[in-house]
């Protein structure tokens, strides 16, 4: 894998849901180790349009008929906006010392950069952050966890337009300014490498754009739009990083990074083609984002394969990408087998663009115990 990590001097482990926790004990970890829980704004906050919050892409999408299997939505969710004190108390009772959550972009900027800052939104996150710190819980704040003000979707197609870079930069600036005196861990985008796939390749996340055979959508282009939107995400991330590094890091003394979805691939057969396929799958899924944010450009393998479908970074953009992340967050859920299908790929699945068929079983045996656990680790 084309990636370098500095020595893991500090690790954070967010245990989203562990079903066999009995074997883990705090004494096995260094004192400085942070244990945490994690959420995202749309999944927990509720208060969807209250206190001047603007509609997000999810507020609109979940109300479209047929988009959500059971017809549910996050209008109320866990009512965290009103119950946050109880929730922090719950975390405290678990003994965690870090909490990863995301800010709802449209709660801070209901209309993106085209309207006012919502003081109610700023006040809510101030109360939350202050309460966490009073309980000895470090806030790890994600700027966007798959959500964006609907206004930006309606105005210019959100991530499809390079305009979004200005909006994300403006939003990040406000968050650093308002919360950065107390927030010492920032994440620009959550699982940024999954977002283009779900939203613009498979069409299962808002704005629900795709083409056959990837999915059934009314609009979109699954072969091109994921690469355009990823490009705008990478550059939006870079704008936020360079602003933080140049204007905030010295005085606020925090760190900033990105969180990516990191599935691992094992070769299905012990043959060279499948060893290469496993590497290729990892490159196309993870290095797609890691290489630009670490090395300033896309992986050579991807450039060769996608040619003009992959946007190019200008010299100026490459220069901006030189200001790098302080850490990388890896959300690891599972490992799967990868089988080369270079000469026989029939269906274009989400791994099909890497010419790889993936499976969790080999000779009728599962690659591992099926479980409900996943852990996200942040590596410095
Ligand atoms: C895979 O093949 C190589 C070379 O043929 C062999 O050395 C290695 O032990 C094999 N690995 C497994 C897991 O079977």
Coordinates of C-alpha atoms and ligand atoms in Angstrom, one line a residue:
X1 CA 0.0 0.0 0.0
X2 CA 1.4 3.4 -1.0
X3 CA 1.1 5.0 2.4
X4 CA 3.5 6.0 5.1
X5 CA 2.6 6.4 8.7
X6 CA 4.8 8.1 11.3
X7 CA 5.5 6.1 14.4
X8 CA 2.2 5.3 16.1
X9 CA 3.0 7.4 19.2
X10 CA -0.6 7.7 20.1
X11 CA -3.6 5.7 19.3
X12 CA -7.2 6.2 19.8
X13 CA -9.7 3.4 19.6
X14 CA -13.4 4.1 19.1
X15 CA -15.3 1.0 19.9
X16 CA -18.6 1.6 18.0
X17 CA -20.1 -1.7 19.0
X18 CA -18.2 -4.6 20.4
X19 CA -20.0 -7.9 21.1
X20 CA -17.1 -9.7 22.7
X21 CA -15.6 -7.0 24.9
X22 CA -14.8 -9.3 27.9
X23 CA -11.2 -10.0 26.7
X24 CA -10.3 -6.3 26.6
X25 CA -9.0 -4.7 29.7
X26 CA -7.9 -1.1 30.3
X27 CA -4.7 -2.2 32.1
X28 CA -3.5 -3.7 28.8
X29 CA -3.3 -0.2 27.3
X30 CA -1.0 2.8 28.2
X31 CA -2.4 5.5 30.4
X32 CA -2.5 8.0 27.5
X33 CA -4.7 5.7 25.4
X34 CA -8.0 7.2 24.6
X35 CA -11.2 5.1 24.6
X36 CA -14.1 6.6 22.9
X37 CA -17.6 6.3 21.5
X38 CA -18.6 7.9 18.2
X39 CA -21.7 9.3 16.5
X40 CA -22.7 11.4 13.5
X41 CA -25.0 14.4 13.7
X42 CA -27.8 13.3 11.4
X43 CA -28.0 9.9 13.1
X44 CA -28.5 11.3 16.6
X45 CA -29.4 15.0 16.8
X46 CA -33.0 15.2 15.6
X47 CA -34.3 18.8 15.8
X48 CA -34.1 18.6 12.1
X49 CA -35.4 22.1 11.3
X50 CA -35.5 23.6 14.8
X51 CA -33.7 26.7 16.1
X52 CA -33.1 28.0 12.6
X53 CA -31.2 24.9 11.4
X54 CA -31.3 24.7 7.6
X55 CA -32.3 21.5 5.8
X56 CA -29.4 19.2 5.1
X57 CA -29.1 16.8 2.1
X58 CA -30.3 14.0 4.5
X59 CA -33.3 15.9 5.7
X60 CA -34.5 16.2 2.1
X61 CA -33.5 12.7 0.9
X62 CA -35.1 10.7 3.8
X63 CA -38.4 12.3 3.0
X64 CA -38.4 11.3 -0.6
X65 CA -40.6 8.3 -1.2
X66 CA -38.8 5.0 -1.6
X67 CA -35.3 6.2 -0.6
X68 CA -35.2 4.7 2.9
X69 CA -36.3 1.0 3.1
X70 CA -38.5 1.4 6.2
X71 CA -39.5 5.0 5.5
X72 CA -37.9 6.3 8.6
X73 CA -36.1 9.6 8.9
X74 CA -33.9 11.5 11.3
X75 CA -36.3 14.3 12.2
X76 CA -36.2 13.3 15.8
X77 CA -33.6 10.5 15.8
X78 CA -32.1 10.1 19.4
X79 CA -33.3 13.6 20.2
X80 CA -29.7 14.3 21.2
X81 CA -30.1 18.1 20.5
X82 CA -32.4 18.1 23.6
X83 CA -31.0 15.1 25.5
X84 CA -27.3 15.8 25.1
X85 CA -26.8 16.2 28.8
X86 CA -28.1 12.7 29.5
X87 CA -26.0 11.4 26.6
X88 CA -22.8 12.9 28.0
X89 CA -23.7 11.5 31.4
X90 CA -24.1 8.0 29.8
X91 CA -20.7 8.4 28.2
X92 CA -19.2 9.4 31.5
X93 CA -20.7 6.4 33.2
X94 CA -19.1 4.2 30.6
X95 CA -15.7 5.6 31.6
X96 CA -14.7 6.8 28.1
X97 CA -12.3 9.7 27.8
X98 CA -13.0 10.7 24.2
X99 CA -16.0 11.3 22.0
X100 CA -16.1 11.5 18.3
X101 CA -19.1 13.4 16.9
X102 CA -19.8 15.5 13.8
X103 CA -21.1 19.0 13.5
X104 CA -24.2 19.5 11.4
X105 CA -23.0 21.9 8.7
X106 CA -26.6 23.2 8.1
X107 CA -27.1 23.8 11.8
X108 CA -24.1 26.2 11.8
X109 CA -24.7 27.6 8.3
X110 CA -28.3 26.9 7.3
X111 CA -27.7 28.3 3.7
X112 CA -23.9 27.6 3.4
X113 CA -21.9 30.7 2.7
X114 CA -25.0 32.4 1.2
X115 CA -26.6 33.2 4.6
X116 CA -26.0 34.0 8.2
X117 CA -24.3 32.0 10.9
X118 CA -26.9 30.3 13.1
X119 CA -26.1 31.4 16.6
X120 CA -28.3 28.7 18.1
X121 CA -26.2 26.1 16.3
X122 CA -23.0 27.6 17.6
X123 CA -24.4 27.8 21.1
X124 CA -25.5 24.1 21.0
X125 CA -22.0 22.8 20.1
X126 CA -20.4 25.2 22.7
X127 CA -22.6 23.7 25.4
X128 CA -21.8 20.2 24.3
X129 CA -18.1 20.8 24.0
X130 CA -17.9 22.5 27.4
X131 CA -19.9 19.7 29.1
X132 CA -17.7 17.0 27.6
X133 CA -14.5 18.8 28.8
X134 CA -16.0 19.2 32.3
X135 CA -16.3 15.4 32.4
X136 CA -12.8 14.7 31.1
X137 CA -14.0 13.6 27.7
X138 CA -11.9 14.9 24.7
X139 CA -14.0 16.0 21.8
X140 CA -13.0 14.7 18.4
X141 CA -14.9 16.8 15.9
X142 CA -15.8 15.8 12.4
X143 CA -16.7 18.7 10.1
X144 CA -18.9 16.7 7.8
X145 CA -20.1 13.2 8.2
X146 CA -21.9 12.7 4.9
X147 CA -24.0 15.9 5.3
X148 CA -24.1 19.2 3.5
X149 CA -26.7 22.0 3.5
X150 CA -29.4 21.3 0.9
X151 CA -29.0 24.9 -0.3
X152 CA -25.6 23.9 -1.8
X153 CA -27.1 20.9 -3.5
X154 CA -29.8 23.0 -5.0
X155 CA -27.6 25.9 -6.0
X156 CA -24.7 24.1 -7.7
X157 CA -25.0 20.3 -7.2
X158 CA -22.9 20.2 -4.0
X159 CA -19.8 18.0 -4.5
X160 CA -20.2 18.0 -8.3
X161 CA -19.1 21.6 -8.4
X162 CA -15.7 23.1 -7.5
X163 CA -17.8 25.9 -5.8
X164 CA -18.2 23.5 -2.8
X165 CA -14.5 24.0 -2.0
X166 CA -15.2 27.6 -1.0
X167 CA -18.2 26.6 1.0
X168 CA -16.4 23.9 2.9
X169 CA -13.4 26.2 3.5
X170 CA -15.8 28.9 4.9
X171 CA -17.6 26.4 7.1
X172 CA -14.3 25.0 8.5
X173 CA -13.0 28.5 9.2
X174 CA -16.1 29.2 11.3
X175 CA -15.7 26.0 13.3
X176 CA -12.0 26.6 14.0
X177 CA -12.8 30.1 15.1
X178 CA -15.8 29.3 17.3
X179 CA -14.7 25.9 18.8
X180 CA -11.0 25.6 18.2
X181 CA -9.9 27.1 21.5
X182 CA -11.3 23.9 23.1
X183 CA -11.4 21.3 20.3
X184 CA -7.9 19.8 19.8
X185 CA -8.8 17.1 17.4
X186 CA -10.4 17.9 14.0
X187 CA -11.5 15.6 11.3
X188 CA -12.3 17.2 7.9
X189 CA -14.5 14.5 6.4
X190 CA -15.7 11.1 7.6
X191 CA -15.1 8.1 5.4
X192 CA -14.5 10.4 2.5
X193 CA -13.7 7.5 0.2
X194 CA -17.1 5.9 0.7
X195 CA -19.1 9.1 0.2
X196 CA -18.6 9.3 -3.6
X197 CA -19.5 5.6 -3.9
X198 CA -22.7 5.7 -2.0
X199 CA -23.9 9.1 -3.2
X200 CA -22.7 9.1 -6.9
X201 CA -21.9 5.5 -7.9
X202 CA -24.5 3.4 -6.1
X203 CA -26.9 6.2 -5.5
X204 CA -28.0 5.0 -2.1
X205 CA -27.1 8.1 -0.2
X206 CA -28.2 11.6 -1.1
X207 CA -28.4 13.1 -3.7
X208 CA -29.0 9.5 -5.0
X209 CA -27.3 9.8 -8.4
X210 CA -26.1 6.8 -10.4
X211 CA -26.4 4.9 -13.7
X212 CA -26.8 1.2 -14.6
X213 CA -25.5 -1.3 -13.7
X214 CA -24.5 0.3 -10.5
X215 CA -28.0 1.2 -9.4
X216 CA -31.3 2.6 -10.4
X217 CA -31.4 6.4 -10.3
X218 CA -33.1 9.1 -12.3
X219 CA -29.9 11.1 -12.8
X220 CA -26.1 10.7 -12.6
X221 CA -23.2 9.0 -14.2
X222 CA -21.6 6.3 -12.1
X223 CA -18.5 6.1 -14.2
X224 CA -17.5 9.8 -13.9
X225 CA -19.3 11.6 -11.0
X226 CA -17.6 9.6 -8.2
X227 CA -14.2 10.8 -9.4
X228 CA -15.3 14.5 -9.8
X229 CA -16.9 14.6 -6.3
X230 CA -14.0 12.8 -4.7
X231 CA -11.7 15.4 -6.3
X232 CA -13.8 18.2 -4.8
X233 CA -13.8 16.5 -1.4
X234 CA -10.0 16.1 -1.4
X235 CA -9.5 19.8 -2.3
X236 CA -12.1 20.9 0.2
X237 CA -10.2 18.9 2.8
X238 CA -6.9 20.5 1.7
X239 CA -8.4 24.0 2.0
X240 CA -9.5 23.4 5.5
X241 CA -6.1 21.7 6.4
X242 CA -4.0 24.6 5.0
X243 CA -6.2 27.2 6.8
X244 CA -5.9 25.4 10.1
X245 CA -2.2 24.9 9.7
X246 CA -1.4 28.4 8.7
X247 CA -3.8 30.4 10.9
X248 CA -4.9 28.3 13.9
X249 CA -2.6 25.4 14.8
X250 CA 0.0 27.5 16.4
X251 CA -2.3 29.2 18.9
X252 CA -4.9 26.5 19.3
X253 CA -2.4 23.6 19.5
X254 CA -4.7 21.0 18.0
X255 CA -4.3 18.4 15.3
X256 CA -6.3 17.8 12.1
X257 CA -6.8 14.8 9.9
X258 CA -9.2 12.8 7.8
X259 CA -11.1 9.6 8.4
X260 CA -11.2 6.9 5.7
X261 CA -13.0 3.7 5.3
X262 CA -10.4 0.9 5.3
X263 CA -11.5 -2.6 4.3
X264 CA -8.6 -5.1 4.0
X265 CA -8.4 -7.4 1.0
X266 CA -6.9 -10.9 1.1
X267 CA -6.1 -12.8 -2.2
X268 CA -8.9 -15.4 -2.9
X269 CA -6.4 -17.8 -4.6
X270 CA -2.7 -18.0 -3.9
X271 CA -1.8 -16.9 -7.3
X272 CA -0.1 -13.8 -8.5
X273 CA -3.1 -12.4 -10.2
X274 CA -5.1 -12.4 -7.0
X275 CA -2.3 -11.0 -5.0
X276 CA -2.2 -8.1 -7.4
X277 CA -6.0 -7.9 -7.4
X278 CA -6.0 -7.5 -3.6
X279 CA -3.5 -4.7 -3.8
X280 CA -5.4 -3.0 -6.7
X281 CA -8.7 -3.2 -4.7
X282 CA -7.0 -1.5 -1.8
X283 CA -5.4 1.1 -4.0
X284 CA -8.6 2.0 -5.8
X285 CA -10.6 2.1 -2.5
X286 CA -8.2 3.7 -0.1
X287 CA -5.1 5.1 -1.7
X288 CA -7.5 7.0 -4.0
X289 CA -7.8 9.5 -1.1
X290 CA -4.6 8.6 0.9
X291 CA -2.2 9.3 -1.9
X292 CA -3.5 12.8 -2.6
X293 CA -3.6 13.8 1.1
X294 CA -0.2 12.4 1.8
X295 CA 1.7 12.6 -1.5
X296 CA -0.3 15.3 -3.3
X297 CA -1.5 13.2 -6.2
X298 CA -3.6 10.2 -7.2
X299 CA -1.9 6.7 -7.2
X300 CA -0.1 6.1 -10.5
X301 CA -2.1 2.9 -11.0
X302 CA -5.4 4.8 -10.9
X303 CA -4.2 7.5 -13.2
X304 CA -3.2 4.9 -15.7
X305 CA -6.4 2.9 -15.4
X306 CA -8.9 5.8 -15.4
X307 CA -6.9 8.2 -17.6
X308 CA -9.1 11.3 -18.3
X309 CA -11.9 10.1 -16.0
X310 CA -9.7 11.0 -13.0
X311 CA -9.5 14.8 -12.7
X312 CA -5.9 16.2 -12.5
X313 CA -4.6 18.4 -9.7
X314 CA -3.1 21.7 -10.9
X315 CA 0.3 22.8 -9.7
X316 CA -1.3 25.2 -7.3
X317 CA -3.5 22.5 -5.9
X318 CA -0.6 20.1 -5.5
X319 CA 1.2 22.8 -3.6
X320 CA -1.8 23.2 -1.3
X321 CA -1.9 19.4 -0.7
X322 CA 1.7 19.7 0.7
X323 CA 0.3 20.9 4.0
X324 CA -0.5 17.4 5.3
X325 CA -2.7 15.8 7.8
X326 CA -1.5 15.3 11.4
X327 CA -3.2 11.9 11.6
X328 CA -5.2 9.5 9.6
X329 CA -8.3 7.8 10.9
X330 CA -9.0 4.3 9.6
X331 CA -12.5 2.9 10.1
X332 CA -12.0 -0.9 9.8
X333 CA -15.1 -3.1 9.7
X334 CA -14.1 -6.1 7.8
X335 CA -11.7 -8.1 5.6
X336 CA -12.7 -9.8 2.3
X337 CA -11.2 -12.0 -0.4
X338 CA -10.3 -10.4 -3.7
X339 CA -10.3 -12.4 -6.9
X340 CA -8.9 -11.0 -10.1
X341 CA -11.5 -10.6 -12.9
X342 CA -9.5 -8.5 -15.3
X343 CA -10.6 -10.6 -18.3
X344 CA -14.0 -11.7 -17.1
X345 CA -15.6 -8.9 -15.0
X346 CA -19.3 -9.1 -15.7
X347 CA -20.9 -6.9 -13.2
X348 CA -19.6 -3.6 -12.3
X349 CA -20.0 -3.6 -8.5
X350 CA -18.4 -1.0 -6.2
X351 CA -15.3 -3.2 -6.3
X352 CA -15.7 -3.9 -9.9
X353 CA -14.1 -0.7 -10.9
X354 CA -10.9 -2.3 -9.6
X355 CA -11.6 -5.4 -11.7
X356 CA -11.9 -7.5 -8.6
X357 CA -14.7 -9.8 -7.4
X358 CA -14.9 -9.8 -3.6
X359 CA -16.3 -12.5 -1.4
X360 CA -16.4 -13.3 2.3
X361 CA -16.2 -17.1 1.8
X362 CA -13.7 -19.5 0.3
X363 CA -14.5 -23.2 -0.1
X364 CA -17.6 -22.7 1.9
X365 CA -15.8 -21.2 4.8
X366 CA -16.2 -17.7 6.0
X367 CA -13.1 -15.5 6.1
X368 CA -13.7 -14.9 9.8
X369 CA -16.3 -14.9 12.5
X370 CA -19.3 -12.8 11.3
X371 CA -19.8 -10.2 14.0
X372 CA -21.3 -6.9 14.7
X373 CA -18.2 -5.1 15.8
X374 CA -16.1 -2.5 14.2
X375 CA -13.4 -0.3 15.5
X376 CA -12.1 2.9 14.2
X377 CA -8.5 3.7 15.0
X378 CA -6.8 7.0 14.7
X379 CA -3.1 6.8 14.1
X380 CA -0.7 9.7 14.5
Ligands
LIG1 C1 1.4 -19.3 -1.5 O1 2.3 -19.7 -2.5 C2 3.6 -19.6 -2.1 C3 4.5 -19.9 -3.3 O2 3.9 -20.9 -4.1 C4 4.0 -20.4 -0.9 O3 5.3 -20.2 -0.5 C5 3.0 -19.9 0.3 O4 3.2 -20.7 1.4 C6 1.6 -20.0 -0.2 N1 0.8 -19.4 0.9 C7 -0.3 -20.0 1.4 C8 -1.1 -19.2 2.4 O5 -0.7 -21.0 1.0

